[in-house]
Structures are given as C-alpha cells and as structure tokens.
Short mmCIF file of C-alpha atoms in Angstrom, two decimals:
data_model
loop_
_atom_site.label_atom_id
_atom_site.label_comp_id
_atom_site.label_asym_id
_atom_site.label_seq_id
_atom_site.Cartn_x
_atom_site.Cartn_y
_atom_site.Cartn_z
CA MET A 1 -19.33 16.46 49.91
CA ALA A 2 -15.94 16.33 51.54
CA LEU A 3 -12.96 15.38 49.45
CA PRO A 4 -11.13 12.16 50.32
CA PRO A 5 -8.66 13.14 53.07
CA ARG A 6 -5.38 12.69 51.19
CA LEU A 7 -6.71 14.64 48.22
CA ALA A 8 -7.92 17.41 50.53
CA SER A 9 -4.51 17.48 52.16
CA THR A 10 -2.77 17.88 48.79
CA LEU A 11 -4.99 20.83 47.95
CA GLU A 12 -4.31 22.39 51.35
CA ASP A 13 -0.57 22.01 50.81
CA LEU A 14 -0.78 23.68 47.41
CA ALA A 15 -2.95 26.46 48.78
CA PHE A 16 0.01 27.38 50.95
CA PHE A 17 1.75 28.70 47.84
CA THR A 18 0.19 32.06 47.13
CA ASP A 19 2.93 33.07 44.71
CA ARG A 20 2.12 31.67 41.28
CA ALA A 21 5.72 30.80 40.42
CA GLU A 22 6.12 28.87 43.68
CA ARG A 23 2.84 27.08 43.13
CA VAL A 24 3.83 26.13 39.60
CA GLN A 25 7.17 24.86 40.88
CA ALA A 26 5.35 22.77 43.47
CA LEU A 27 3.18 21.27 40.74
CA VAL A 28 6.27 20.53 38.66
CA SER A 29 7.65 18.63 41.65
CA VAL A 30 4.39 16.68 41.83
CA ALA A 31 4.63 15.87 38.11
CA GLU A 32 8.15 14.54 38.62
CA ARG A 33 6.65 11.77 40.76
CA PHE A 34 4.63 10.52 37.79
CA ARG A 35 5.20 6.90 36.86
CA PRO A 36 3.39 5.38 33.88
CA VAL A 37 1.12 2.38 34.16
CA PRO A 38 3.17 -0.75 34.93
CA THR A 39 3.54 -3.13 32.02
CA GLU A 40 1.85 -5.95 33.93
CA THR A 41 -1.30 -3.80 33.88
CA ALA A 42 -1.04 -2.48 30.34
CA ALA A 43 1.59 -2.21 27.64
CA PRO A 44 1.66 0.10 24.64
CA PRO A 45 -0.08 0.48 22.32
CA TYR A 46 -2.79 1.02 24.87
CA GLU A 47 -6.39 0.11 24.21
CA GLU A 48 -8.38 3.08 22.98
CA ALA A 49 -11.04 2.31 25.58
CA HIS A 50 -8.61 3.70 28.17
CA ARG A 51 -7.85 6.93 26.30
CA VAL A 52 -9.04 10.17 27.91
CA PRO A 53 -11.19 11.89 25.28
CA GLY A 54 -10.06 15.32 24.21
CA CYS A 55 -6.80 15.19 26.13
CA GLU A 56 -4.07 16.71 24.02
CA SER A 57 -1.46 15.15 26.29
CA GLU A 58 -2.74 11.76 25.17
CA ALA A 59 -3.54 10.48 28.65
CA PHE A 60 -4.86 7.00 29.35
CA VAL A 61 -6.55 5.87 32.56
CA TRP A 62 -7.02 2.45 34.16
CA VAL A 63 -9.38 2.18 37.14
CA GLY A 64 -9.41 -1.03 39.17
CA GLU A 65 -9.70 -2.34 42.70
CA GLU A 66 -6.98 -3.65 44.95
CA GLY A 67 -7.38 -4.68 48.58
CA GLY A 68 -10.92 -3.39 48.66
CA GLY A 69 -9.99 0.11 47.50
CA LEU A 70 -9.43 1.98 44.29
CA ARG A 71 -6.35 1.46 42.19
CA LEU A 72 -5.50 4.02 39.53
CA ASP A 73 -2.93 3.94 36.77
CA PHE A 74 -2.18 6.47 34.08
CA ALA A 75 -0.11 6.88 30.97
CA VAL A 76 0.69 10.23 29.35
CA LEU A 77 2.16 9.79 25.89
CA ASN A 78 2.97 13.45 25.23
CA PRO A 79 6.28 14.18 26.97
CA GLN A 80 5.19 17.84 27.16
CA GLY A 81 2.00 16.90 29.02
CA LEU A 82 3.31 17.98 32.38
CA SER A 83 -0.01 19.19 33.75
CA ALA A 84 -1.60 15.86 32.88
CA MET A 85 1.21 14.08 34.73
CA ALA A 86 0.76 16.29 37.78
CA LEU A 87 -2.98 15.70 37.83
CA ALA A 88 -2.44 11.95 37.46
CA VAL A 89 -0.18 11.96 40.52
CA VAL A 90 -2.65 14.03 42.55
CA LEU A 91 -5.53 11.69 41.68
CA LYS A 92 -3.51 8.52 42.24
CA GLU A 93 -2.05 9.61 45.56
CA GLY A 94 -5.36 11.11 46.70
CA LEU A 95 -7.76 8.36 45.74
CA GLU A 96 -5.98 5.02 45.79
CA GLY A 97 -7.23 2.79 48.58
CA GLU A 98 -10.43 4.78 48.96
CA PRO A 99 -13.78 3.09 48.35
CA ALA A 100 -14.69 3.46 44.67
CA ALA A 101 -17.72 5.55 45.54
CA ARG A 102 -15.50 8.30 47.00
CA ALA A 103 -14.26 9.17 43.52
CA GLN A 104 -17.64 10.78 42.88
CA ASP A 105 -16.80 13.33 45.58
CA VAL A 106 -14.10 14.83 43.38
CA PRO A 107 -15.47 17.79 41.44
CA ASP A 108 -14.29 18.28 37.86
CA GLU A 109 -13.35 21.82 38.86
CA ILE A 110 -10.53 20.46 41.00
CA VAL A 111 -8.53 21.18 37.86
CA PHE A 112 -8.93 24.90 38.44
CA GLU A 113 -8.10 24.57 42.13
CA LEU A 114 -4.85 22.93 41.15
CA PHE A 115 -3.81 24.90 38.12
CA GLY A 116 -5.76 28.14 38.42
CA ARG A 117 -8.23 29.66 36.01
CA GLU A 118 -5.60 30.68 33.50
CA LEU A 119 -5.75 27.46 31.51
CA SER A 120 -6.67 27.37 27.86
CA MET A 121 -10.02 25.86 27.01
CA GLY A 122 -8.37 22.83 25.44
CA LYS A 123 -6.05 22.23 28.36
CA SER A 124 -8.74 22.63 31.02
CA LEU A 125 -11.19 20.36 29.25
CA GLY A 126 -8.58 17.70 28.66
CA LEU A 127 -7.66 17.73 32.35
CA MET A 128 -11.29 17.71 33.45
CA ASN A 129 -11.85 14.73 31.18
CA MET A 130 -9.13 12.91 33.11
CA VAL A 131 -11.10 13.47 36.30
CA ARG A 132 -14.29 12.36 34.57
CA ALA A 133 -12.60 9.23 33.25
CA VAL A 134 -11.56 8.28 36.78
CA LYS A 135 -15.07 8.93 38.11
CA SER A 136 -16.65 7.01 35.29
CA GLY A 137 -14.38 4.02 35.83
CA ALA A 138 -14.95 4.14 39.58
CA ALA A 139 -18.71 4.32 39.11
CA ARG A 140 -18.62 1.02 37.27
CA LEU A 141 -16.87 -0.54 40.26
CA ALA A 142 -19.00 0.97 43.02
CA MET B 1 27.24 31.03 11.14
CA ALA B 2 25.02 33.41 9.28
CA LEU B 3 22.56 35.38 11.33
CA TYR B 4 19.72 33.40 9.84
CA ASP B 5 20.07 29.93 8.53
CA LYS B 6 16.66 28.88 7.34
CA ALA B 7 16.82 30.31 3.85
CA ALA B 8 16.98 26.71 2.69
CA GLY B 9 13.30 26.47 3.56
CA GLY B 10 12.66 28.87 0.73
CA TYR B 11 10.69 31.23 2.92
CA VAL B 12 10.03 34.74 1.67
CA ASN B 13 10.90 36.19 5.07
CA ALA B 14 13.92 34.04 5.88
CA GLU B 15 14.34 35.92 9.16
CA ALA B 16 11.02 34.65 10.46
CA VAL B 17 12.37 31.24 11.42
CA VAL B 18 15.62 30.33 13.14
CA SER B 19 16.91 26.85 13.84
CA THR B 20 17.77 25.28 17.17
CA ASP B 21 21.43 25.48 16.09
CA TRP B 22 21.11 29.22 15.63
CA VAL B 23 19.49 29.65 19.03
CA ALA B 24 22.19 27.54 20.66
CA GLU B 25 24.81 29.90 19.26
CA HIS B 26 22.98 32.99 20.52
CA LEU B 27 22.08 31.97 24.06
CA THR B 28 24.19 34.73 25.54
CA ASP B 29 23.79 37.25 22.75
CA PRO B 30 22.62 40.48 24.43
CA ALA B 31 20.89 41.51 21.22
CA VAL B 32 18.64 38.45 21.38
CA ARG B 33 15.85 37.71 23.85
CA ILE B 34 14.45 34.19 23.80
CA VAL B 35 10.79 33.91 24.81
CA GLU B 36 8.97 30.71 25.71
CA SER B 37 5.20 30.71 25.31
CA ASN B 38 3.25 27.53 26.07
CA GLU B 39 -0.20 26.19 26.51
CA ASP B 40 0.87 23.99 29.46
CA PRO B 41 1.50 26.31 32.41
CA LEU B 42 4.05 23.98 34.05
CA LEU B 43 6.45 23.52 31.17
CA TYR B 44 8.56 26.65 31.48
CA SER B 45 9.21 26.09 35.18
CA SER B 46 10.13 22.46 34.58
CA GLY B 47 13.04 23.56 32.41
CA HIS B 48 13.57 25.97 29.54
CA VAL B 49 16.19 27.16 27.10
CA PRO B 50 18.89 28.88 29.16
CA GLY B 51 18.21 32.59 29.30
CA ALA B 52 14.65 32.29 28.03
CA VAL B 53 11.89 34.32 29.66
CA GLU B 54 8.27 33.24 29.82
CA VAL B 55 5.38 35.08 28.25
CA ASP B 56 2.08 33.58 29.36
CA TRP B 57 -0.70 34.07 26.85
CA THR B 58 -3.45 34.58 29.42
CA ARG B 59 -1.68 36.62 32.07
CA ASP B 60 0.68 38.62 29.91
CA LEU B 61 -1.09 39.15 26.59
CA ASN B 62 -4.78 39.46 27.38
CA ASP B 63 -6.70 42.22 29.10
CA PRO B 64 -8.17 40.61 32.23
CA LEU B 65 -11.53 42.37 31.99
CA MET B 66 -12.17 43.02 28.32
CA ARG B 67 -11.92 40.53 25.50
CA ASP B 68 -8.94 42.27 23.99
CA TYR B 69 -5.18 42.35 24.12
CA LEU B 70 -3.00 44.48 26.32
CA ASN B 71 -2.71 48.14 25.45
CA ARG B 72 0.32 50.28 24.75
CA ASP B 73 1.17 50.80 28.40
CA GLY B 74 0.75 47.13 29.19
CA PHE B 75 2.93 46.07 26.28
CA SER B 76 5.60 48.60 27.16
CA ALA B 77 5.62 47.30 30.74
CA LEU B 78 5.81 43.69 29.58
CA MET B 79 8.70 44.34 27.22
CA SER B 80 10.55 46.38 29.82
CA ARG B 81 10.08 43.62 32.41
CA ILE B 82 11.43 40.88 30.13
CA GLY B 83 14.39 43.02 29.12
CA VAL B 84 13.47 43.74 25.52
CA ALA B 85 14.49 46.96 23.82
CA ARG B 86 13.05 48.17 20.58
CA ASP B 87 16.05 46.79 18.67
CA THR B 88 16.16 43.43 20.48
CA HIS B 89 15.72 40.38 18.29
CA VAL B 90 12.92 38.37 19.97
CA VAL B 91 12.91 34.63 19.29
CA PHE B 92 9.77 32.71 20.29
CA TYR B 93 9.39 29.01 20.93
CA GLY B 94 6.95 26.80 22.79
CA ASP B 95 4.89 23.66 22.98
CA ARG B 96 2.32 22.32 20.54
CA ASN B 97 4.34 22.92 17.38
CA ASN B 98 4.87 26.55 18.30
CA TRP B 99 1.15 27.24 18.23
CA TRP B 100 1.35 29.53 21.26
CA ALA B 101 4.68 30.97 20.18
CA CYS B 102 3.05 32.12 16.95
CA TYR B 103 0.14 33.53 18.93
CA ALA B 104 2.52 35.57 21.08
CA LEU B 105 4.42 36.73 18.00
CA TRP B 106 1.15 37.82 16.41
CA VAL B 107 0.23 39.91 19.47
CA PHE B 108 3.71 41.45 19.47
CA SER B 109 3.14 42.28 15.80
CA LEU B 110 0.19 44.47 16.74
CA PHE B 111 2.76 46.75 18.37
CA GLY B 112 5.12 46.51 15.42
CA HIS B 113 8.13 45.08 17.23
CA PRO B 114 10.66 45.09 14.42
CA ARG B 115 12.71 41.90 14.83
CA MET B 116 11.00 38.63 15.65
CA SER B 117 11.50 34.95 14.78
CA VAL B 118 10.19 31.55 15.73
CA MET B 119 12.55 28.72 16.66
CA ASP B 120 11.70 25.96 14.22
CA GLY B 121 10.52 22.75 15.87
CA GLY B 122 9.82 24.49 19.15
CA ARG B 123 10.42 23.21 22.61
CA ILE B 124 10.18 19.52 21.84
CA LYS B 125 12.83 19.67 19.11
CA TRP B 126 15.22 21.49 21.42
CA SER B 127 14.57 18.90 24.12
CA GLN B 128 14.83 15.87 21.84
CA GLU B 129 18.17 17.12 20.52
CA GLY B 130 19.50 16.87 24.04
CA ARG B 131 20.24 20.56 24.29
CA PRO B 132 20.61 22.21 27.69
CA MET B 133 17.55 23.12 29.73
CA THR B 134 17.49 24.96 33.02
CA GLN B 135 14.99 25.78 35.74
CA GLU B 136 16.87 28.94 36.55
CA ARG B 137 14.96 32.08 35.69
CA PRO B 138 17.19 34.61 33.97
CA VAL B 139 17.94 37.88 35.64
CA THR B 140 16.97 40.47 33.09
CA LEU B 141 17.95 44.08 33.05
CA ALA B 142 14.76 46.05 32.74
CA THR B 143 14.52 48.28 29.72
CA ASP B 144 12.52 51.40 29.11
CA TYR B 145 10.56 50.14 26.15
CA GLU B 146 8.24 52.67 24.58
CA ALA B 147 5.71 50.90 22.44
CA PRO B 148 3.66 52.68 19.82
CA GLU B 149 -0.11 52.51 20.07
CA ARG B 150 -1.43 49.09 19.18
CA ASP B 151 -2.27 49.01 15.48
CA ASP B 152 -5.11 46.58 14.75
CA ARG B 153 -5.46 47.55 11.11
CA THR B 154 -2.91 45.45 9.30
CA GLU B 155 -2.58 42.13 11.12
CA ARG B 156 -5.93 41.82 12.92
CA ALA B 157 -9.47 41.50 11.59
CA PHE B 158 -12.73 42.25 13.35
CA ARG B 159 -16.23 41.02 12.50
CA GLU B 160 -16.95 44.09 10.37
CA ASP B 161 -13.72 43.52 8.45
CA VAL B 162 -14.84 39.98 7.66
CA LEU B 163 -18.21 41.22 6.43
CA MET B 164 -16.41 43.69 4.16
CA LEU B 165 -14.06 40.93 3.02
CA LEU B 166 -17.06 38.82 2.03
CA ALA B 167 -18.49 41.71 0.02
CA ASP B 168 -15.13 42.25 -1.66
CA ARG B 169 -14.66 38.54 -2.40
CA GLY B 170 -11.61 38.27 -0.20
CA ARG B 171 -10.29 34.93 0.95
CA LEU B 172 -10.96 33.20 4.25
CA ILE B 173 -8.99 30.28 5.67
CA ASP B 174 -10.74 28.29 8.40
CA VAL B 175 -8.02 26.38 10.25
CA ARG B 176 -10.33 24.30 12.48
CA SER B 177 -10.92 20.57 12.17
CA PRO B 178 -13.01 19.33 9.22
CA GLY B 179 -15.82 18.39 11.62
CA GLU B 180 -16.00 21.91 12.99
CA PHE B 181 -15.84 23.35 9.47
CA LYS B 182 -18.70 21.22 8.21
CA GLY B 183 -20.85 22.10 11.19
CA ASP B 184 -20.95 18.56 12.53
CA LEU B 185 -19.23 19.94 15.62
CA VAL B 186 -19.41 23.34 17.28
CA HIS B 187 -16.26 22.65 19.24
CA MET B 188 -13.01 20.75 18.88
CA PRO B 189 -13.35 16.96 18.58
CA ASP B 190 -14.14 15.34 21.94
CA PHE B 191 -14.60 18.69 23.65
CA PRO B 192 -17.93 19.78 25.08
CA ASN B 193 -19.89 22.54 23.40
CA GLU B 194 -18.44 25.77 24.67
CA GLY B 195 -21.22 27.98 23.58
CA ALA B 196 -21.36 28.52 19.82
CA LEU B 197 -25.00 28.50 18.82
CA ARG B 198 -24.41 27.34 15.29
CA GLY B 199 -22.02 24.99 13.59
CA GLY B 200 -20.52 25.59 10.18
CA HIS B 201 -18.13 28.11 8.70
CA ILE B 202 -17.98 31.62 7.34
CA PRO B 203 -19.24 31.61 3.73
CA THR B 204 -16.57 31.00 1.07
CA ALA B 205 -13.94 29.92 3.62
CA ALA B 206 -11.54 27.16 2.66
CA ASN B 207 -10.70 24.59 5.33
CA VAL B 208 -6.99 24.05 5.94
CA PRO B 209 -6.37 22.71 9.47
CA TRP B 210 -3.48 24.65 10.99
CA ALA B 211 -1.24 21.65 11.72
CA ARG B 212 -0.95 20.79 8.03
CA ALA B 213 1.79 23.43 7.85
CA VAL B 214 3.99 21.37 10.17
CA ASP B 215 5.98 18.21 9.56
CA PRO B 216 4.43 15.78 12.06
CA GLU B 217 7.72 13.99 12.62
CA SER B 218 10.05 16.92 13.26
CA GLY B 219 7.55 19.54 14.37
CA CYS B 220 9.22 21.96 11.94
CA PHE B 221 7.45 24.12 9.41
CA LEU B 222 7.17 22.54 5.99
CA PRO B 223 9.37 24.07 3.31
CA ALA B 224 7.81 26.86 1.26
CA GLU B 225 7.29 24.62 -1.75
CA ARG B 226 5.11 22.24 0.27
CA LEU B 227 3.27 25.13 1.90
CA ARG B 228 2.42 26.53 -1.52
CA GLU B 229 1.02 23.18 -2.55
CA ILE B 230 -1.29 23.27 0.46
CA TYR B 231 -2.39 26.88 0.40
CA GLU B 232 -2.14 27.75 -3.30
CA GLN B 233 -2.73 24.57 -5.28
CA GLY B 234 -4.93 23.12 -2.54
CA ALA B 235 -6.88 26.06 -1.15
CA GLY B 236 -6.59 28.34 -4.15
CA LEU B 237 -4.85 31.28 -2.50
CA GLN B 238 -2.69 33.72 -4.42
CA SER B 239 -0.05 35.86 -2.80
CA GLY B 240 -1.86 39.09 -3.64
CA ASP B 241 -5.10 37.98 -2.00
CA ASP B 242 -6.62 39.80 0.92
CA VAL B 243 -6.71 36.88 3.39
CA VAL B 244 -8.30 36.46 6.80
CA THR B 245 -7.55 33.40 8.96
CA TYR B 246 -9.79 32.25 11.77
CA CYS B 247 -10.42 29.33 14.11
CA ARG B 248 -12.34 29.31 17.40
CA ILE B 249 -10.77 32.19 19.33
CA GLY B 250 -7.87 33.14 17.09
CA GLU B 251 -5.03 31.08 18.58
CA ARG B 252 -4.77 28.23 16.08
CA SER B 253 -5.28 30.70 13.25
CA SER B 254 -2.33 32.83 14.40
CA HIS B 255 -0.13 29.87 13.39
CA THR B 256 -1.57 29.94 9.87
CA TRP B 257 -1.32 33.74 9.85
CA PHE B 258 2.41 33.35 10.57
CA VAL B 259 2.82 30.81 7.77
CA LEU B 260 1.06 32.93 5.16
CA ARG B 261 2.36 36.31 6.30
CA HIS B 262 5.98 35.45 6.99
CA LEU B 263 6.88 32.11 5.42
CA LEU B 264 5.00 32.65 2.16
CA GLY B 265 5.26 36.43 2.40
CA TYR B 266 1.67 37.34 1.62
CA PRO B 267 1.44 41.10 2.12
CA ARG B 268 -2.20 41.17 3.27
CA VAL B 269 -3.08 38.57 5.89
CA ARG B 270 -5.09 39.27 9.01
CA ASN B 271 -6.05 37.06 11.93
CA TYR B 272 -9.69 37.23 13.05
CA ASP B 273 -9.39 36.58 16.79
CA GLY B 274 -13.14 36.89 17.34
CA SER B 275 -13.30 33.78 15.17
CA TRP B 276 -16.08 31.24 15.42
CA THR B 277 -17.01 31.97 19.03
CA GLU B 278 -18.04 35.43 17.84
CA TRP B 279 -19.24 34.66 14.30
CA GLY B 280 -21.15 31.52 15.29
CA ASN B 281 -23.11 33.48 17.86
CA SER B 282 -23.57 36.77 16.01
CA VAL B 283 -27.00 37.97 15.01
CA GLY B 284 -27.43 38.79 11.35
CA VAL B 285 -24.35 37.17 9.86
CA PRO B 286 -24.48 34.30 7.38
CA ILE B 287 -22.89 30.89 7.72
CA GLU B 288 -22.41 27.91 5.46
CA ARG B 289 -22.43 24.23 6.29
#
C-alpha cells in the first residue's frame, strides 16, 4: 500500500540526507515544529485513555475528524522526548486531512525509516506505539 | 572550587559524581572531556553542554555483528576520535537519569580508563538550571589513545559467572520492574514480548528497580545514607558481598552497578549484560517466580 502523499514526501526528503548527523539535524528541525494539543481539545492532566502505552516520553494522542479528514493532536510531557515530538509532527503533517482509512497504510516500521535501526528497544517500541495509537484511533473513525 | 564537590553525598568514591556547578567551571578545562550519552538519538544534536562530545551506545560501544562490546582497537579509535588521552578526566551525562551515561561509563570501565565521573542530575538538570547549551559540535584534537585489552573479569559477569555465583551463595540484584521480576511480564510494562521464553528471575535475586537510586524530583543520585537503606537494610547487601546486577540486556543494571560500585564503594560488583534475555532463554538454568 502506498503511503499518503505528504507522508511519502517527508520520507523522501529525509532520505536525501545520507549523512547521519545531517539526518539527525533535519529531524531536530522537524521536532522544533511540534506544538502540543490545543487547550480547546484537551487540557492537562490528560485523560489516560489518550496515553500512548509504553512511551517513555509520555506521549498522548487525540484522533478526530475535521472537514471530512483526519485531525491529529499530540502531547509529549517529557521535555527530553525529542524523537516523540518529531514523529508527532511527521504523522500530523503527513496524515491530517486524509481519509481516516489511509492511516492504516502507515507501517509501524516507519519509525525505523525515520530514525534508523539504532534505536533502543524501549525507544523504538514507544515510538511504534505512537503510530499504533494513531491507527487504532483512525480505525474507530473509518 | 575543589576538584570534586559531591563529598556531601557521603559517597565512598567522591570522585564518581560531579555537580552541574563543577562541570560549568570546567567547560574549557583541557584535562576534562565531557561526554553526552543518550537513549534519544536527537537530543545531542538539539543542543548539548558546550564542548561535549557524543558517544552513542549502539554505534560507538557495541560490536555491530557480535553481541559484545568494542574491542581494544575500537576503543582506542573511539577515545582518539573524541580527544581523550589516558589521563583525561571523562565526565558523562545524559537523558533518563543518566541511565545511558552510566552504561557508557561501565563500558569504559572494561578498558580501565582511570578518571571518570557522572554529572549528577544529567542533561535535564543542566537544562532546567538554565545553563548554556549549544548545537555546535566541538572541534577535538585527536589523541593517540592506546587502550589495554578489554578486561571482562572484574566489572562484567557472564552466564557461567552467575551460575558460579549461585553455587557460592553470592548476591544478585534484579533491577527490573516488579512485574518482570515476579514473572507476570517477560518484558517491560506495556512493551510487547521481545522474546524471553520464560518470566521470572534468577534464583535468590533481590528486586530493587534501578530508578529507586535516584531522587525523582531532582534526578540526582540519593545520598549514600539513603542508598544504604535501600540496598543494605532493604535488600540485605553487605559491602563485602560478591554482587551481580542484571536487568534485560544490561543497560538499566549498569546504573545500579555504578551506584553499588562507586557510590557505596562495594569492591566486588559485576554487571551481567546477558541479563534476562539470555538467562530467560537459556537451556538448563533455573529460574524462580
């Protein structure tokens, strides 16, 4: 299955960076675009139902619909959770506005495409659980 | 300021921990090399202590093809690249309460680097104190570091060592979560099963989750008196014990190894990096639940 076009484009852009340091710097720039869930959607303390299980960065996900397409919001409570912030931006920018069913086209392993295979088990599973949380929420809408 | 300023913690090896104040005063000290080691691969590039170099636990410390650490040549090359000489004082810090900093320090210990410390409170304390961070990678003058052969005898335990320890009634500290220890889980809470066939713990092990050694508010190590309450009054250790720490793959347990070996000064503490992923799958070894 093909990735949603904006998500595919993000991955293509990152693939341009073959040097690890440059790629990491590009991901840092992505993470800097992270904005937490607006307070009109959710305010802390967030409901546990939105918590991403096993995410050490303490990420929360809200999946809704707006204008006939997906709307995604995230919170990352751990200020050191930069990878979680970067992934949240990639998912939000890549999936918002798409039909909810398109979220199922995102493989969990997108985490490794973004960050490489050199993640710890805990980090990789926490990030993959973010992807799964989005897909699970989108499945309920589709 | 004294070279080390953490004696107030009552640690046996007062040189093992330095404060953020101490690091701030030694940012340009040519005798000191600051090393950041994180779990999150983006953190260092997003900003780090000025002058700090990065040591990545997967790329820099592990052999890519064998489940083992880098060898003498690899360690010599790493140290030369990051500008460390044999007499350089290496100060580690990182994310997750210095979990990965302690892991890096433990690997460096296998090569007997003489002068090493951990910056108390780690990266988040430095950041929360509003101290300077930079994205600029330092230009380091390469050294010609000649490491000795890696010595796995004193700080590292293998499966056979643990079996001998059991026969000799040595002490084991399991630093995983209580659920993993009891065998209710074969992985960290909320994480999928990553392949251990059995749940439980190594017989006779005491369960002291690694993060108990850290003040949850400040991220700093607890003072020695509190640590003794946990490990001696609580888990029944004595300083003369032959102790092996373990977790899942030996990273969390390197934090506890550091606490026992350096902060409480136990002379005989080894980290079993095979840990539960090896023991829980091994044929012919006993477990308890």
